[in-house]
Coordinates of C-alpha atoms (C1' of nucleotides) in Angstrom, one line a residue:
Chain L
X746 CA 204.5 137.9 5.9
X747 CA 200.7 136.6 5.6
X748 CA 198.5 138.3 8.4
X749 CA 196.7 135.5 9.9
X750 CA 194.7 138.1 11.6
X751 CA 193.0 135.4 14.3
X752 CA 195.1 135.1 17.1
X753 CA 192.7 132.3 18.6
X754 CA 193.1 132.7 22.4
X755 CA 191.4 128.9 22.7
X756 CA 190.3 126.5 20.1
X757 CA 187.2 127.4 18.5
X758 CA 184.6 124.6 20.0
X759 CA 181.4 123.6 18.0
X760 CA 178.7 123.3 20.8
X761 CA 179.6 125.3 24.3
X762 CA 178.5 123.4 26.9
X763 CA 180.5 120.4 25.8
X764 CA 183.3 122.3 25.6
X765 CA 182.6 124.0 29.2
X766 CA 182.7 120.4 30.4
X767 CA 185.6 119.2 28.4
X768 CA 187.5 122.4 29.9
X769 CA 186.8 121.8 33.5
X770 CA 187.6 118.1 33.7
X771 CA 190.8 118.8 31.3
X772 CA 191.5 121.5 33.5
X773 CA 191.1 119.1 36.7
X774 CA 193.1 116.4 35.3
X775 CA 196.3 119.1 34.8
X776 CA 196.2 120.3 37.7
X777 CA 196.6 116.6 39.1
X778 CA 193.2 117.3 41.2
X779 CA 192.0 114.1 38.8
X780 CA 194.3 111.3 39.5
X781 CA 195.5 108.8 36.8
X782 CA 192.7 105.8 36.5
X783 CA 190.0 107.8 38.2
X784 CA 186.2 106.7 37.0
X785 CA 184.8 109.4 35.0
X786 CA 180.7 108.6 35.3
X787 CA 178.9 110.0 33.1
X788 CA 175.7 111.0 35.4
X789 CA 178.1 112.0 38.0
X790 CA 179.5 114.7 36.0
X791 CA 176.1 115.5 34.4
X792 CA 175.0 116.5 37.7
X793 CA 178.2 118.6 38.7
X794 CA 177.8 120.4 35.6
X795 CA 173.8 120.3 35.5
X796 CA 173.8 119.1 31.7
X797 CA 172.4 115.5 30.6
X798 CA 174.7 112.6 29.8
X799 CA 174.4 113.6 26.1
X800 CA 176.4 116.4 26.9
X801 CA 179.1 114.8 29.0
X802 CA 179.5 111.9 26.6
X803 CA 180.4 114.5 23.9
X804 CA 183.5 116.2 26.4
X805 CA 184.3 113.0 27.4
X806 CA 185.1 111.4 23.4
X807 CA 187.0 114.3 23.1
X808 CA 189.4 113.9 25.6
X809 CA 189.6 110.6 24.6
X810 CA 190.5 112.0 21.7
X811 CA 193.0 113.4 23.1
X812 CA 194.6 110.3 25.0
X813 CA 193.7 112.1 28.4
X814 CA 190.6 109.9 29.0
X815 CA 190.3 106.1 27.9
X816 CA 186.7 104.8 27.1
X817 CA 186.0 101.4 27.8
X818 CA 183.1 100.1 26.0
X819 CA 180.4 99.1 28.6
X820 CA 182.7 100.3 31.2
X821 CA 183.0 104.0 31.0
X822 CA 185.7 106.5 30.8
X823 CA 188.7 106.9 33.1
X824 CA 191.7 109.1 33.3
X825 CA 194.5 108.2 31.3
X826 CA 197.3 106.1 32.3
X827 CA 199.8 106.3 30.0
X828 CA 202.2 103.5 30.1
X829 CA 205.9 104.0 30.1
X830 CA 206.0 103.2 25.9
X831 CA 204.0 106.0 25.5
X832 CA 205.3 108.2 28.2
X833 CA 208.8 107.7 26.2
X834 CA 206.8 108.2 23.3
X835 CA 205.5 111.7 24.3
X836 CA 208.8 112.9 25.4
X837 CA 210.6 112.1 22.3
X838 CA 208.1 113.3 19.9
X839 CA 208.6 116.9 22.4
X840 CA 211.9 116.8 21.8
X841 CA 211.6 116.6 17.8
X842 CA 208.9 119.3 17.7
X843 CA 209.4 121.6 20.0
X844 CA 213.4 122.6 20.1
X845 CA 211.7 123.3 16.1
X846 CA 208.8 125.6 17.6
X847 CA 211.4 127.4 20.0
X848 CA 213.8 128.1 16.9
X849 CA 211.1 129.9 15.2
X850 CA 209.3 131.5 18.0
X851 CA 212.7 132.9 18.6
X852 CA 212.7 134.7 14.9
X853 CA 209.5 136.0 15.5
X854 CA 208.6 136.9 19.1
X855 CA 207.6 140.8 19.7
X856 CA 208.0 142.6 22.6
X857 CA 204.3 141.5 23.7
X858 CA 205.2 138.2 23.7
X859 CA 208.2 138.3 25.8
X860 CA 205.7 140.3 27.9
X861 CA 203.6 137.7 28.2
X862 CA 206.0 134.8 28.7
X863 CA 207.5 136.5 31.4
X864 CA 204.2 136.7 33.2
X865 CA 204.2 133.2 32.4
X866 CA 207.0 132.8 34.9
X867 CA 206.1 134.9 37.3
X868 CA 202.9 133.0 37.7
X869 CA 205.0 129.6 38.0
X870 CA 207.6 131.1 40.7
X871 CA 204.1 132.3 42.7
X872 CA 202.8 129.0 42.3
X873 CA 205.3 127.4 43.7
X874 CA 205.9 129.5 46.2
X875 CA 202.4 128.7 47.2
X876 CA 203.9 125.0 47.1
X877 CA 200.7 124.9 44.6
X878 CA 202.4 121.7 42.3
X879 CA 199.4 121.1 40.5
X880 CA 199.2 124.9 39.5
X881 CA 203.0 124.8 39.1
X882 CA 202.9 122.0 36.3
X883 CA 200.0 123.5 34.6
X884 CA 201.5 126.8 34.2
X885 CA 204.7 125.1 33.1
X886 CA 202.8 123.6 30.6
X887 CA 201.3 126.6 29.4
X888 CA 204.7 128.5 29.1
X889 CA 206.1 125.5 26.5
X890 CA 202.3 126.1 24.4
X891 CA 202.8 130.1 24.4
X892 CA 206.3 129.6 22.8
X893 CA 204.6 127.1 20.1
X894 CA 202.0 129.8 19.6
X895 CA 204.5 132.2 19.1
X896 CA 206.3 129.7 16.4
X897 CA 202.6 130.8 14.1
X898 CA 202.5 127.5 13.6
X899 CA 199.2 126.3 14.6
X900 CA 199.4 122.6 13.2
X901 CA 202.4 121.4 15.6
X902 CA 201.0 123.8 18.0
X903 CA 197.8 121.5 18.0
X904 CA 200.3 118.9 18.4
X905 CA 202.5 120.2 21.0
X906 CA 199.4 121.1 22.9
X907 CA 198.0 117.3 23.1
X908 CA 201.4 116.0 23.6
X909 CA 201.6 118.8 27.3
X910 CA 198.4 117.3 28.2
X911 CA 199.9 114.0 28.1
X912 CA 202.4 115.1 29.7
X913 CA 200.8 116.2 33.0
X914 CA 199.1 112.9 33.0
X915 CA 203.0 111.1 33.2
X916 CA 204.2 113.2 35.5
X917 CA 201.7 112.3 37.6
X918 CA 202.5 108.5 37.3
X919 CA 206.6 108.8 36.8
X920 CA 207.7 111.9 38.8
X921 CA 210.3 110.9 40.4
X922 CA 210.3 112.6 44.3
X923 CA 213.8 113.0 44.6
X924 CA 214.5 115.5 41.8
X925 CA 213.5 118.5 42.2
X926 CA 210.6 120.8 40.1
X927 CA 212.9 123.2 39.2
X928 CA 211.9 124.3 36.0
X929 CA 211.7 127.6 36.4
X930 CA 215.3 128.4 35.9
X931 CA 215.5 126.8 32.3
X932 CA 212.7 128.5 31.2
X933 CA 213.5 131.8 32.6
X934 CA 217.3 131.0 30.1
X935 CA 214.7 130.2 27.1
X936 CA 213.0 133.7 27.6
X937 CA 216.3 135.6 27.4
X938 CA 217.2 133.6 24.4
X939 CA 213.8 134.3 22.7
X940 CA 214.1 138.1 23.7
X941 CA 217.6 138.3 22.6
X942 CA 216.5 136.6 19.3
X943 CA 218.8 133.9 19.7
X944 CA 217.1 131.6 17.2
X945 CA 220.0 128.7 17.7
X946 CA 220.2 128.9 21.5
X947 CA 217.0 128.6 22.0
X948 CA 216.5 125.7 20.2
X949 CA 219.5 124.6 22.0
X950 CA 217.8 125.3 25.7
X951 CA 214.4 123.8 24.6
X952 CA 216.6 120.7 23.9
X953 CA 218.4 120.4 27.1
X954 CA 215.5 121.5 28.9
X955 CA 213.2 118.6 27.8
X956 CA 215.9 116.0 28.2
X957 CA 216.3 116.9 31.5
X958 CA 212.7 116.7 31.7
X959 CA 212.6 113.4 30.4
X960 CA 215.5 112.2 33.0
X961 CA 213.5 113.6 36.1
X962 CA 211.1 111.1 34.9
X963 CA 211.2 107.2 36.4
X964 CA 210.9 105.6 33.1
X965 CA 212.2 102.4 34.3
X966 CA 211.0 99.0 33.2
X967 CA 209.2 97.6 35.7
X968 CA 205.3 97.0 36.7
X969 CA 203.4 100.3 36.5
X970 CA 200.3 98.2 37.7
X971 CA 200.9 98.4 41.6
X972 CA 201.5 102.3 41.4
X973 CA 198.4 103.2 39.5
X974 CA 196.7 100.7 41.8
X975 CA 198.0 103.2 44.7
X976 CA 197.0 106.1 42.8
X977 CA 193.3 105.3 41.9
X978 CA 192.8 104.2 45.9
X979 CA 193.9 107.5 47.0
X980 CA 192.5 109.4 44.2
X981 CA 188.7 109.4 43.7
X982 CA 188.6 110.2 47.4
Chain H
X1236 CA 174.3 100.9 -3.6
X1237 CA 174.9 102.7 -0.2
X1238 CA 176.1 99.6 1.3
X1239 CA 177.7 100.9 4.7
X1240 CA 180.4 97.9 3.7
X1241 CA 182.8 97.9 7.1
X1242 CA 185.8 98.4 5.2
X1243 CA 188.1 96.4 8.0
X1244 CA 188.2 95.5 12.0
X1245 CA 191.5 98.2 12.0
X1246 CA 191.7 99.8 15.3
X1247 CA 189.2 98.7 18.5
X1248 CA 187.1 102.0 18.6
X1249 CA 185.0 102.5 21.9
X1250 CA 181.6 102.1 20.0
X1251 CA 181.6 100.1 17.1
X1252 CA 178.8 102.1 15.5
X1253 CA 180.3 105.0 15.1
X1254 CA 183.7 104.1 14.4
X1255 CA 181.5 102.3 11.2
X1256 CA 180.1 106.0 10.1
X1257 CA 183.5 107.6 10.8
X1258 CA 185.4 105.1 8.9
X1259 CA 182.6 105.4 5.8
X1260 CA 182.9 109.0 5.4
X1261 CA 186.4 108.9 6.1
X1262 CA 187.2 106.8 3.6
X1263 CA 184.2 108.8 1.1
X1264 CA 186.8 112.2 1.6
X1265 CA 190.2 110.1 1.2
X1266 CA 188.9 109.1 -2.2
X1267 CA 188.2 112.3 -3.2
X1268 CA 184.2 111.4 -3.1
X1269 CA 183.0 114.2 -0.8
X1270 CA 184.7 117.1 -2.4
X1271 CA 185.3 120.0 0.7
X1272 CA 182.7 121.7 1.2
X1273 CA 179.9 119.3 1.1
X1274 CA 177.2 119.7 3.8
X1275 CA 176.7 116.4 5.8
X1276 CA 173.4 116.6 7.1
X1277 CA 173.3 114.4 10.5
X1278 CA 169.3 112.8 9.2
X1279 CA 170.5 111.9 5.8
X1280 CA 173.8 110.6 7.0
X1281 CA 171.7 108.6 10.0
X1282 CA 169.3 107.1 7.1
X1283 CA 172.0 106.1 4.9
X1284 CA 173.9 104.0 7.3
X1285 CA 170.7 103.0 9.3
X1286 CA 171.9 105.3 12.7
X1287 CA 170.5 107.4 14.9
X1288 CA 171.7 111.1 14.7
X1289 CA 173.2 110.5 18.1
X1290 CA 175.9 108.0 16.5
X1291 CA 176.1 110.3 13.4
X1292 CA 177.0 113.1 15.5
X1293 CA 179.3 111.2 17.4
X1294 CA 180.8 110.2 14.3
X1295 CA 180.8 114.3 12.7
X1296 CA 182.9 115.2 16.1
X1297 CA 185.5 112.5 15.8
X1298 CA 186.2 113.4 12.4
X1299 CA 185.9 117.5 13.3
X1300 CA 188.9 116.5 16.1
X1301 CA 190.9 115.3 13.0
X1302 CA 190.0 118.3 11.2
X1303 CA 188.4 116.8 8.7
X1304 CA 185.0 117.9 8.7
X1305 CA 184.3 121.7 10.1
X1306 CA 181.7 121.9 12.4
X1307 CA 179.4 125.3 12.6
X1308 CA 177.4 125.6 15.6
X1309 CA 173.9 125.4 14.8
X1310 CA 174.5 125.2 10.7
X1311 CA 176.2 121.5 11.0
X1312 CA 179.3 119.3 9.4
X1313 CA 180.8 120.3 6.3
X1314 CA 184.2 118.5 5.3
X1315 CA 186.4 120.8 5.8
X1316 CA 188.4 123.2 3.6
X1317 CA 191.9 123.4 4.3
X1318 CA 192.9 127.2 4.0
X1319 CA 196.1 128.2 1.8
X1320 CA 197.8 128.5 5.4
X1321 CA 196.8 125.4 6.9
X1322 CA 198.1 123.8 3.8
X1323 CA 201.3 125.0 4.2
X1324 CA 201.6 124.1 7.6
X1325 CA 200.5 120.4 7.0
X1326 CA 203.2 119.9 4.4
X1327 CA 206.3 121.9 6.7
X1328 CA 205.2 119.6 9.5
X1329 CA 205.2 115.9 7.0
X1330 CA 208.7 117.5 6.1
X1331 CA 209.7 117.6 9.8
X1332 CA 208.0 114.6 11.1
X1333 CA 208.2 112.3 7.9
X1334 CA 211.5 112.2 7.1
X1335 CA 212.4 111.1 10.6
X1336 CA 210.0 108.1 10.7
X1337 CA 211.9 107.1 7.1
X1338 CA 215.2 107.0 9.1
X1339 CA 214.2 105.0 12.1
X1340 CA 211.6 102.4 9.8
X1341 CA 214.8 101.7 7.9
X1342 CA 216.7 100.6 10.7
X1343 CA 213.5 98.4 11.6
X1344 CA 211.9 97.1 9.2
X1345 CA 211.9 93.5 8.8
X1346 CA 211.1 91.5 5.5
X1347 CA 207.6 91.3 5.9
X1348 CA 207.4 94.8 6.4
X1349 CA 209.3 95.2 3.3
X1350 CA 206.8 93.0 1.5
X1351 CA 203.7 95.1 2.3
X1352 CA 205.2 97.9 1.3
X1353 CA 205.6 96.4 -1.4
X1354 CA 202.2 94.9 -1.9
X1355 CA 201.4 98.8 -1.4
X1356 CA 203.1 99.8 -4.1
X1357 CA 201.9 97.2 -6.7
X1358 CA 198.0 98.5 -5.6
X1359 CA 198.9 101.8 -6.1
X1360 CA 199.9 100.8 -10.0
X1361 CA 197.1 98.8 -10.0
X1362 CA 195.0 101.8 -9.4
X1363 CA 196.9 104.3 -11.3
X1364 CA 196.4 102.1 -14.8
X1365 CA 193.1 102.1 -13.6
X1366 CA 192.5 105.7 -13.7
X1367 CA 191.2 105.3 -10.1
X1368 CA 192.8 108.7 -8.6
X1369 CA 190.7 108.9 -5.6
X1370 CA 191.8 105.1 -4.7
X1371 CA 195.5 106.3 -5.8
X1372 CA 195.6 109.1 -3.3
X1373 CA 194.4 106.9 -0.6
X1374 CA 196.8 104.2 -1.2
X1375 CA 200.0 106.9 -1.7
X1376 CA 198.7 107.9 1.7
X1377 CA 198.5 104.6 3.5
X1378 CA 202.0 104.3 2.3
X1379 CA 203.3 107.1 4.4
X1380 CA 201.3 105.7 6.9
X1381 CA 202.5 102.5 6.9
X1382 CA 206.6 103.5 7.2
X1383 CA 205.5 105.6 10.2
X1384 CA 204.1 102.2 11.7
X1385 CA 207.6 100.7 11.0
X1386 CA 209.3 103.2 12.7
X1387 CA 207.4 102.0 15.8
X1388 CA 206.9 105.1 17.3
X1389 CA 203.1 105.3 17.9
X1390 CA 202.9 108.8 19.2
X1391 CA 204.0 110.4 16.3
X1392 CA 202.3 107.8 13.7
X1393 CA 199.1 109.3 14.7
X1394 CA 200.3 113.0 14.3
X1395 CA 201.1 111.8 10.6
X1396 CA 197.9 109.9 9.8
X1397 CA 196.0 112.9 10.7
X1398 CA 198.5 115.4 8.4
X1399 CA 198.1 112.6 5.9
X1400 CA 194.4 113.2 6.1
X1401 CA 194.1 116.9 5.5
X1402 CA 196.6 116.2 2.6
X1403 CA 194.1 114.0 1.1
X1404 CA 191.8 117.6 1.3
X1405 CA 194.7 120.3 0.4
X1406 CA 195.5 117.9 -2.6
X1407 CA 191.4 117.7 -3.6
X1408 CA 191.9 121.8 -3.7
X1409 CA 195.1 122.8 -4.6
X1410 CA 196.8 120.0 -6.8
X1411 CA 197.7 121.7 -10.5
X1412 CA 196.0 119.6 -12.9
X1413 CA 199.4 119.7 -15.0
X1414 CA 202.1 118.2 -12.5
X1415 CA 201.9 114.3 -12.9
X1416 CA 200.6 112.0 -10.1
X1417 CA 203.7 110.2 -10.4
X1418 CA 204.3 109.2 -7.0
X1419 CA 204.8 105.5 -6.8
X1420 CA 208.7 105.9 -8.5
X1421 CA 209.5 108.3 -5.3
X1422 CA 208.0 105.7 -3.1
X1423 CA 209.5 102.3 -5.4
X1424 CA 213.0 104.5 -4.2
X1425 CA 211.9 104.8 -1.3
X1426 CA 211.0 101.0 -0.5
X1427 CA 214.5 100.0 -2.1
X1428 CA 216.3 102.1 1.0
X1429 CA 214.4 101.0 3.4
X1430 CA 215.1 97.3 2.2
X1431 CA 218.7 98.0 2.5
X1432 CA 218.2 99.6 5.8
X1433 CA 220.0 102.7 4.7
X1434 CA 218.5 104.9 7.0
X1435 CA 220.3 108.3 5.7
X1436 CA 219.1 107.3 2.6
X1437 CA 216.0 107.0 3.1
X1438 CA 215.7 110.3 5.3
X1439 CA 216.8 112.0 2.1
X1440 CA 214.1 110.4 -0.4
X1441 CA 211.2 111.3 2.3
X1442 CA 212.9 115.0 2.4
X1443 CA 212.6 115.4 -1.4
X1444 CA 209.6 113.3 -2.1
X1445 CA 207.5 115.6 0.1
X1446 CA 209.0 118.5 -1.3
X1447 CA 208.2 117.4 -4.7
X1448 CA 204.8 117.0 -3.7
X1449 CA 204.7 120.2 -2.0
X1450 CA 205.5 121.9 -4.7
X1451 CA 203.2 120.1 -7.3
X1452 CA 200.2 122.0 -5.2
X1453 CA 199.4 125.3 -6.7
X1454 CA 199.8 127.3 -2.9
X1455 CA 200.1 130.8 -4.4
X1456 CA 198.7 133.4 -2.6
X1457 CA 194.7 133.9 -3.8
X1458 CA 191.6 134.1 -2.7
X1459 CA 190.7 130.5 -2.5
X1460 CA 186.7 131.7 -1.9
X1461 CA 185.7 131.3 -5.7
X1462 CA 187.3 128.0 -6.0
X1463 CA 186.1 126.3 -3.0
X1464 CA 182.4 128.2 -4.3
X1465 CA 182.5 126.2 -7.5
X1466 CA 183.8 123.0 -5.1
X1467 CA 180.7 123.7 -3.5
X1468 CA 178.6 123.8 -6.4
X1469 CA 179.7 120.9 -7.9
X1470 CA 180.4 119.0 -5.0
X1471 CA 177.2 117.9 -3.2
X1472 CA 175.3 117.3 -6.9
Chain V
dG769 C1' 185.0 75.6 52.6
dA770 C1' 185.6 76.6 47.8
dA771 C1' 183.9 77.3 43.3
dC772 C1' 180.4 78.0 40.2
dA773 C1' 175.9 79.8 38.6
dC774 C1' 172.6 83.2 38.6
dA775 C1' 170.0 87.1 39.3
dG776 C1' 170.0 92.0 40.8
dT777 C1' 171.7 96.5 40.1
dG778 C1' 173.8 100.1 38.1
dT779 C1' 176.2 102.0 34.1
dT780 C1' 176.8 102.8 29.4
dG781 C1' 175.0 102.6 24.2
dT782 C1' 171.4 104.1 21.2
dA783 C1' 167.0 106.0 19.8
dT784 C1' 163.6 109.3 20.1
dA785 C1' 161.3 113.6 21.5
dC786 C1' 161.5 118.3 22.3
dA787 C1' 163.7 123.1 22.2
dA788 C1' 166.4 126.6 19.9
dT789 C1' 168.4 128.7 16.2
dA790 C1' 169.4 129.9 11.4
dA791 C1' 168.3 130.0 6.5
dG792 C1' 164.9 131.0 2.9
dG793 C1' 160.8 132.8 1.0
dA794 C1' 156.6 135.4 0.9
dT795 C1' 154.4 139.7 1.5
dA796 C1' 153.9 144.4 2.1
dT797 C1' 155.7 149.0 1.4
dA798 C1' 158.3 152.7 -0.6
Chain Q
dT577 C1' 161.4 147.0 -8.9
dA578 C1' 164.1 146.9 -4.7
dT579 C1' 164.2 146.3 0.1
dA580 C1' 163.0 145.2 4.5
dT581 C1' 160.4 142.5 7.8
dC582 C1' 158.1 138.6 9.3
dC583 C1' 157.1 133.9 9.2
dT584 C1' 157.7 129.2 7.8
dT585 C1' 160.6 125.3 7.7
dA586 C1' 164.4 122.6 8.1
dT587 C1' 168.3 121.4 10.9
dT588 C1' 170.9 121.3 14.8
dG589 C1' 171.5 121.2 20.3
dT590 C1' 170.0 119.0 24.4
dA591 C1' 167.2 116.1 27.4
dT592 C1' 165.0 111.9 28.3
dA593 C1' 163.6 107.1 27.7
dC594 C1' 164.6 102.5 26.7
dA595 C1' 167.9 98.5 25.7
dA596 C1' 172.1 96.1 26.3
dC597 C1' 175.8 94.9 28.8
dA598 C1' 179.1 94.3 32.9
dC599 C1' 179.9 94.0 37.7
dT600 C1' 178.7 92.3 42.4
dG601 C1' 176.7 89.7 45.8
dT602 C1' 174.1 85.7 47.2
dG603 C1' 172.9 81.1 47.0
dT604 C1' 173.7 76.4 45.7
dT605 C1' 176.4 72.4 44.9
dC606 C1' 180.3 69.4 45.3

DNA sequence: GAACACAGTGTTGTATACAATAAGGATATA
DNA sequence: TATATCCTTATTGTATACAACACTGTGTTC
């Protein structure tokens, strides 16, 4: 078993204050205080942060990098709005990668890490018990990256990580009201299968769990215009 | 001689300067010449292409998010070095993703997606007699890249242009000078499946062909310091 | 009254200037 | 001669200035 020996808690960023800035609005944006089409100014967030526009533009490209903010030359940057192709998209890409990442995380999980993931959940029942949604899906989001990190697999990590961040961004748009966020059961099932080193169940729950995911989403064809219309009047505030 | 050259008008980038740098020295590392290692100074970069640093540097962080070039803070852009582990790691996930775009471009493709491939294929030859390796690897790469746009699922495309990438770098490292760069049969057996829409078929020839290619990289354990050194010393010239 | 043209204003795209840090070399000392 | 310290220099990090473009509102014309 190679020692990687560098258990990166966060991505290694080349100049800090970009990063700082890239966290806070990427942070904002999963937590659904940023609402889907908001205008992301560039001397508006200078000032927030107290950093120049140099420094903004350089978080900003990198979210775009990461399909959470769209640039529009001459126009600016705006959250995401993914459409339903590429909310479909996301979700199955999830469901190839990560019932993979559970499988393995499974096979290698120590006590710690169950430790951890079980804080994980703790965190999302106080959450929503605080009725805190925007919390709540962040958190949720963070349980399914813990169990790629636990896979030691740091390329699809990077990939499941991008494809969560997307992910908060269509829940936003698709939730559907009616069903309820629930998740907290199936991932409390994932952690006993992971503890119990139940490599095939868990890649079993992971799979059910996403498709049920997936089906709590309104993915119908229709025009997505009108709602992210809605959305960006009520967002920006 | 340093003619910037726009290779092609491929995907709308937000600022069309530099998405021209990024595509240059992109292109420079896919053909194998920028060896890893090689220190890209943000001045002489700027002068070449007749930039400012500030569209360099834009540039050097695009291709840092692809993990192509490693940014230091304060000692700058160095294409990147792909570690024995992160090599690995590209090639498991190609064997995961890959073989699942072969399946669904198979039961897409349509005949003049049959014909570029085929096109593809005949330029790879082309090269190949031409003792062009760096074009070679670039154009074995495309091909990959080009079933995954087939399969039509966009999401995931990306995910294998970037692994395609850093193969371009693991395979300027670690391919063994004895194992043949005889791709273009795998992917002439490839094409036929694909043709005949035989979708398990071709799920099975990705599956081996990456293997095969897997394999032909020398991934023992070993301290790769001395040989990315020499890289080093030979590389920038 | 409606549609078009045009200028004003504000935002982004790029270049340049300045500040901060790291690498390398020279000098002095043991 | 080896080593350690300081200084020089080159390069990157950040801020600011200027240029180019898009949006909006007003005025004119049919």
């Amino acid at each position: 078993m190679n020692k990687p020996a560098r258990p990166a808690p966060k991505e290694l960023k080349q100049n800090a204050a970009s990063a700082t800035v890239a966290e806070g609005l990427e942070l904002a944006i999963h937590e659904h205080r940023l609402a889907p089409g908001t205008k992301l100014g560039e001397d508006e967030i200078g000032e927030i942060y107290g950093v120049s526009r140099t420094v903004v533009r350089s978080a900003l490209q990198a979210l775009a990098h990461e399909q959470l903010v769209q640039i529009e030359r001459h126009r600016g940057a705006f959250v995401a709005q993914p459409s339903l192709r590429e909310a479909r998209e996301v979700f199955e890409a999830r469901e190839l990668l990560e019932p993979r990442t559970a499988h393995s995380a499974a096979l290698r999980a120590v006590p710690e890490d169950i430790e951890r993931l079980r804080r994980h959940i703790e965190d999302e029942h106080a959450a929503l018990a605080a009725s805190d949604s925007g919390r709540a899906v962040r958190l949720s989001g963070l349980f399914h990256i813990e169990i790629s990190r636990i896979a030691d697999q740091n390329t699809i990590a990077g990939f499941i990580e991008t494809l969560i961040a997307r992910s908060s961004l269509i829940i936003a748009l698709y939730w559907r009201r009616e069903s309820a966020l629930c998740e907290s059961h199936a991932h409390h099932a994932l952690l006993e299968a992971i503890a119990a080193n139940d490599a095939k169940q868990a890649e079993e729950l992971m799979r059910s769990h996403l498709v049920d995911l997936h089906s709590a989403l309104d993915l119908r064809e229709k025009g997505a215009a009108p709602r992210s219309l809605k959305e960006a009047l009520i967002g920006p505030g």
